[in-house]
Amino acid sequence: MSIIEYIFQTAADFLWKDWMLVMLLGLGIFYTFVTGFVQFCFFPYTVRYFLKEIRTRKNTGTDPESSGRCSSYQALCTAVASCVGSGNIVGVSTAILAGGPGALFWMWSAALLGMATKCAEITLGVRYHGQDEKGNITGGPMYYISRAFHAQWTGSLVAVLLFIQNAGATLIQSNTISGVVVSIFKGAFSLQAGAGAAAGLTIREAMRYGVARGLYSNEAGEGSGAVIHASAQVDYPVRQGMFGIMEVFIDTILLCSTTGFIVLVTGVTQTHTTASTLAAAAFGSVFPGMQYVIYISLLLFSGTSIMSQWYFGHVSLTYLKKPRGASIYRILFPFLIITGSLSTINMVWSIQDCALGLLILPNVAALILLAPEVRKLVKEFTDPKNNYIK
């Protein structure tokens, strides 16, 4: 292990100690009560609204393109394409290898509680947004955080952290693509002998990796979901916030669980210890040739996520009023991808854990301060007298 990798690993271990896990799960519990258990009580409505949007595929209100906005459904699809990435395959594999089967339970727990958190983040993202120099709607945690603290510099700080965090996410996605390509050319599709990955693991490790990898995948608690959803054209912010519940459900409860179950049922963790190819080995052991489908899925998932990472960085620089920096970033972004592909998987995950942990801190503080406003918005939206829910 290099000195740089050791430094990032040490910092990540500090940031993701018990206090971070308690804070994230506690925030989910807090917002579950603040929103009146919105992820449970109004999940049927969210599904109905989601299916209705699929059937109609029509934009609500004015033409989104003419107003610099997109439809509610378009925002959801873009957000799902963003968060469904290597974390749903490699991230789950990493969590199980590092934290054992129990990591999957904590991933579910974080997701169920994180649904309320993400609903609040998106609601605030739609409520407080800005515009770029071309009149397009932009948003994100920096907008509502500066509002919460009544200080522009806090928003600027978060914009910088969001930029760094998404740079780290880009390293992960590009590293995954590189690993897949190398594995294909080496023919690394068969199980390799190993001592087993789940020996001697503790509940704390299961919590740490389950919560951290689950959060990386569904993005609840970091505020980045507000970046994409902020541009949605809706009649009330909470309506788009409800789609945050569906986003986490699709990402973690459905996709991450599928990966986790197949890995555990096949028992490949006892003979295969490489996270980037674990899921492929698991699927291939049941359905011969299926490993190729997983590799292609990884390439597609990582590719769409990389596109969104660039957009997050662009929005961060736009908030900082650095249009020239945004233009330069567009040129330098491919080099960031190359850097990630040449780094070790432990290195890129450690960098991501550090950046994610730093981004979470101001976001959690702002969410607590803005909880009364979120509660008011949710109560107005769910009140039958206002006829928002039909």
Short mmCIF file of N, CA, C and O in Angstrom, two decimals, residues 6 8 16 38 40 59 91-92 101 118 149 157 164 187 203 214 220 225 227 242 259 263 273 277 316 331 335 352 360:
data_model
loop_
_atom_site.label_atom_id
_atom_site.label_comp_id
_atom_site.label_asym_id
_atom_site.label_seq_id
_atom_site.Cartn_x
_atom_site.Cartn_y
_atom_site.Cartn_z
N TYR A 6 -2.55 4.95 1.89
CA TYR A 6 -2.66 4.79 3.34
C TYR A 6 -3.31 6.01 3.99
O TYR A 6 -4.15 5.89 4.88
N PHE A 8 -5.41 8.22 2.59
CA PHE A 8 -6.84 8.26 2.27
C PHE A 8 -7.60 7.18 3.04
O PHE A 8 -8.73 7.40 3.49
N TRP A 16 -15.75 7.40 8.66
CA TRP A 16 -16.83 6.42 8.67
C TRP A 16 -16.80 5.54 9.92
O TRP A 16 -17.15 4.36 9.86
N VAL A 38 -43.42 9.33 5.50
CA VAL A 38 -43.84 9.53 4.12
C VAL A 38 -43.47 8.35 3.23
O VAL A 38 -44.22 8.00 2.31
N PHE A 40 -43.48 5.28 3.86
CA PHE A 40 -44.38 4.14 4.06
C PHE A 40 -45.83 4.50 3.75
O PHE A 40 -46.52 3.78 3.03
N ASN A 59 -45.11 15.89 -20.78
CA ASN A 59 -44.58 16.92 -19.90
C ASN A 59 -45.73 17.65 -19.23
O ASN A 59 -46.76 17.91 -19.83
N GLY A 91 -20.14 -2.03 -5.81
CA GLY A 91 -20.31 -1.50 -4.47
C GLY A 91 -20.92 -2.52 -3.52
O GLY A 91 -20.49 -2.68 -2.38
N VAL A 92 -21.93 -3.24 -4.00
CA VAL A 92 -22.56 -4.28 -3.19
C VAL A 92 -21.56 -5.40 -2.93
O VAL A 92 -21.47 -5.92 -1.80
N PRO A 101 -22.34 -10.83 4.99
CA PRO A 101 -23.74 -10.81 4.57
C PRO A 101 -24.58 -9.77 5.31
O PRO A 101 -25.55 -9.25 4.76
N LYS A 118 -34.01 11.61 1.36
CA LYS A 118 -33.91 12.02 -0.04
C LYS A 118 -35.13 12.80 -0.48
O LYS A 118 -35.03 13.74 -1.27
N PHE A 149 -28.01 28.47 6.42
CA PHE A 149 -27.03 29.16 7.27
C PHE A 149 -27.00 30.67 7.03
O PHE A 149 -26.24 31.37 7.70
N LEU A 157 -18.66 26.54 -0.17
CA LEU A 157 -17.90 25.43 0.40
C LEU A 157 -18.49 24.09 -0.03
O LEU A 157 -17.76 23.18 -0.44
N ILE A 164 -15.47 17.88 -5.56
CA ILE A 164 -14.46 16.87 -5.19
C ILE A 164 -15.08 15.49 -5.09
O ILE A 164 -14.52 14.49 -5.55
N GLY A 187 -9.67 -13.03 -19.68
CA GLY A 187 -10.50 -14.21 -19.56
C GLY A 187 -10.81 -14.56 -18.13
O GLY A 187 -10.99 -15.75 -17.79
N ILE A 203 -20.20 -6.80 13.52
CA ILE A 203 -21.41 -6.05 13.20
C ILE A 203 -21.03 -4.64 12.75
O ILE A 203 -21.64 -4.07 11.84
N GLY A 214 -24.33 1.57 0.48
CA GLY A 214 -25.72 1.85 0.15
C GLY A 214 -25.92 3.33 -0.12
O GLY A 214 -26.62 3.72 -1.06
N ALA A 220 -28.65 9.11 -0.86
CA ALA A 220 -29.46 9.76 0.18
C ALA A 220 -28.57 10.25 1.30
O ALA A 220 -27.77 9.50 1.86
N GLY A 225 -28.72 14.38 -5.13
CA GLY A 225 -29.96 14.12 -5.85
C GLY A 225 -30.72 15.39 -6.19
O GLY A 225 -31.44 15.46 -7.20
N VAL A 227 -29.52 18.06 -7.27
CA VAL A 227 -28.95 18.72 -8.45
C VAL A 227 -29.79 18.45 -9.68
O VAL A 227 -30.13 19.36 -10.44
N MET A 242 -41.35 13.11 -3.74
CA MET A 242 -41.88 11.75 -3.68
C MET A 242 -41.13 10.83 -4.64
O MET A 242 -40.97 9.64 -4.37
N THR A 259 -28.21 -8.00 -6.73
CA THR A 259 -26.79 -8.34 -6.70
C THR A 259 -26.42 -9.07 -5.42
O THR A 259 -25.73 -10.10 -5.45
N VAL A 263 -25.06 -13.05 -5.07
CA VAL A 263 -23.71 -13.27 -4.54
C VAL A 263 -23.74 -14.19 -3.33
O VAL A 263 -22.93 -15.11 -3.20
N THR A 273 -12.48 -13.33 -4.29
CA THR A 273 -12.29 -12.17 -3.42
C THR A 273 -12.04 -10.87 -4.18
O THR A 273 -11.60 -9.90 -3.60
N THR A 277 -15.21 -8.33 -10.03
CA THR A 277 -15.71 -9.46 -10.83
C THR A 277 -16.55 -10.44 -10.01
O THR A 277 -16.96 -11.47 -10.53
N SER A 316 -21.57 22.63 -9.98
CA SER A 316 -20.80 23.18 -8.86
C SER A 316 -20.01 24.41 -9.29
O SER A 316 -20.00 25.44 -8.61
N ILE A 331 -12.61 19.88 -20.56
CA ILE A 331 -11.43 19.38 -21.25
C ILE A 331 -10.64 18.42 -20.36
O ILE A 331 -10.12 17.39 -20.82
N PHE A 335 -9.16 13.22 -18.61
CA PHE A 335 -7.94 12.84 -17.90
C PHE A 335 -8.25 12.30 -16.51
O PHE A 335 -7.53 11.45 -15.99
N GLN A 352 -13.23 8.28 -2.47
CA GLN A 352 -14.67 8.54 -2.50
C GLN A 352 -15.25 8.60 -1.10
O GLN A 352 -16.09 9.46 -0.79
N ILE A 360 -21.20 15.15 3.40
CA ILE A 360 -22.37 14.83 4.20
C ILE A 360 -22.54 15.78 5.39
O ILE A 360 -23.67 16.15 5.75
#
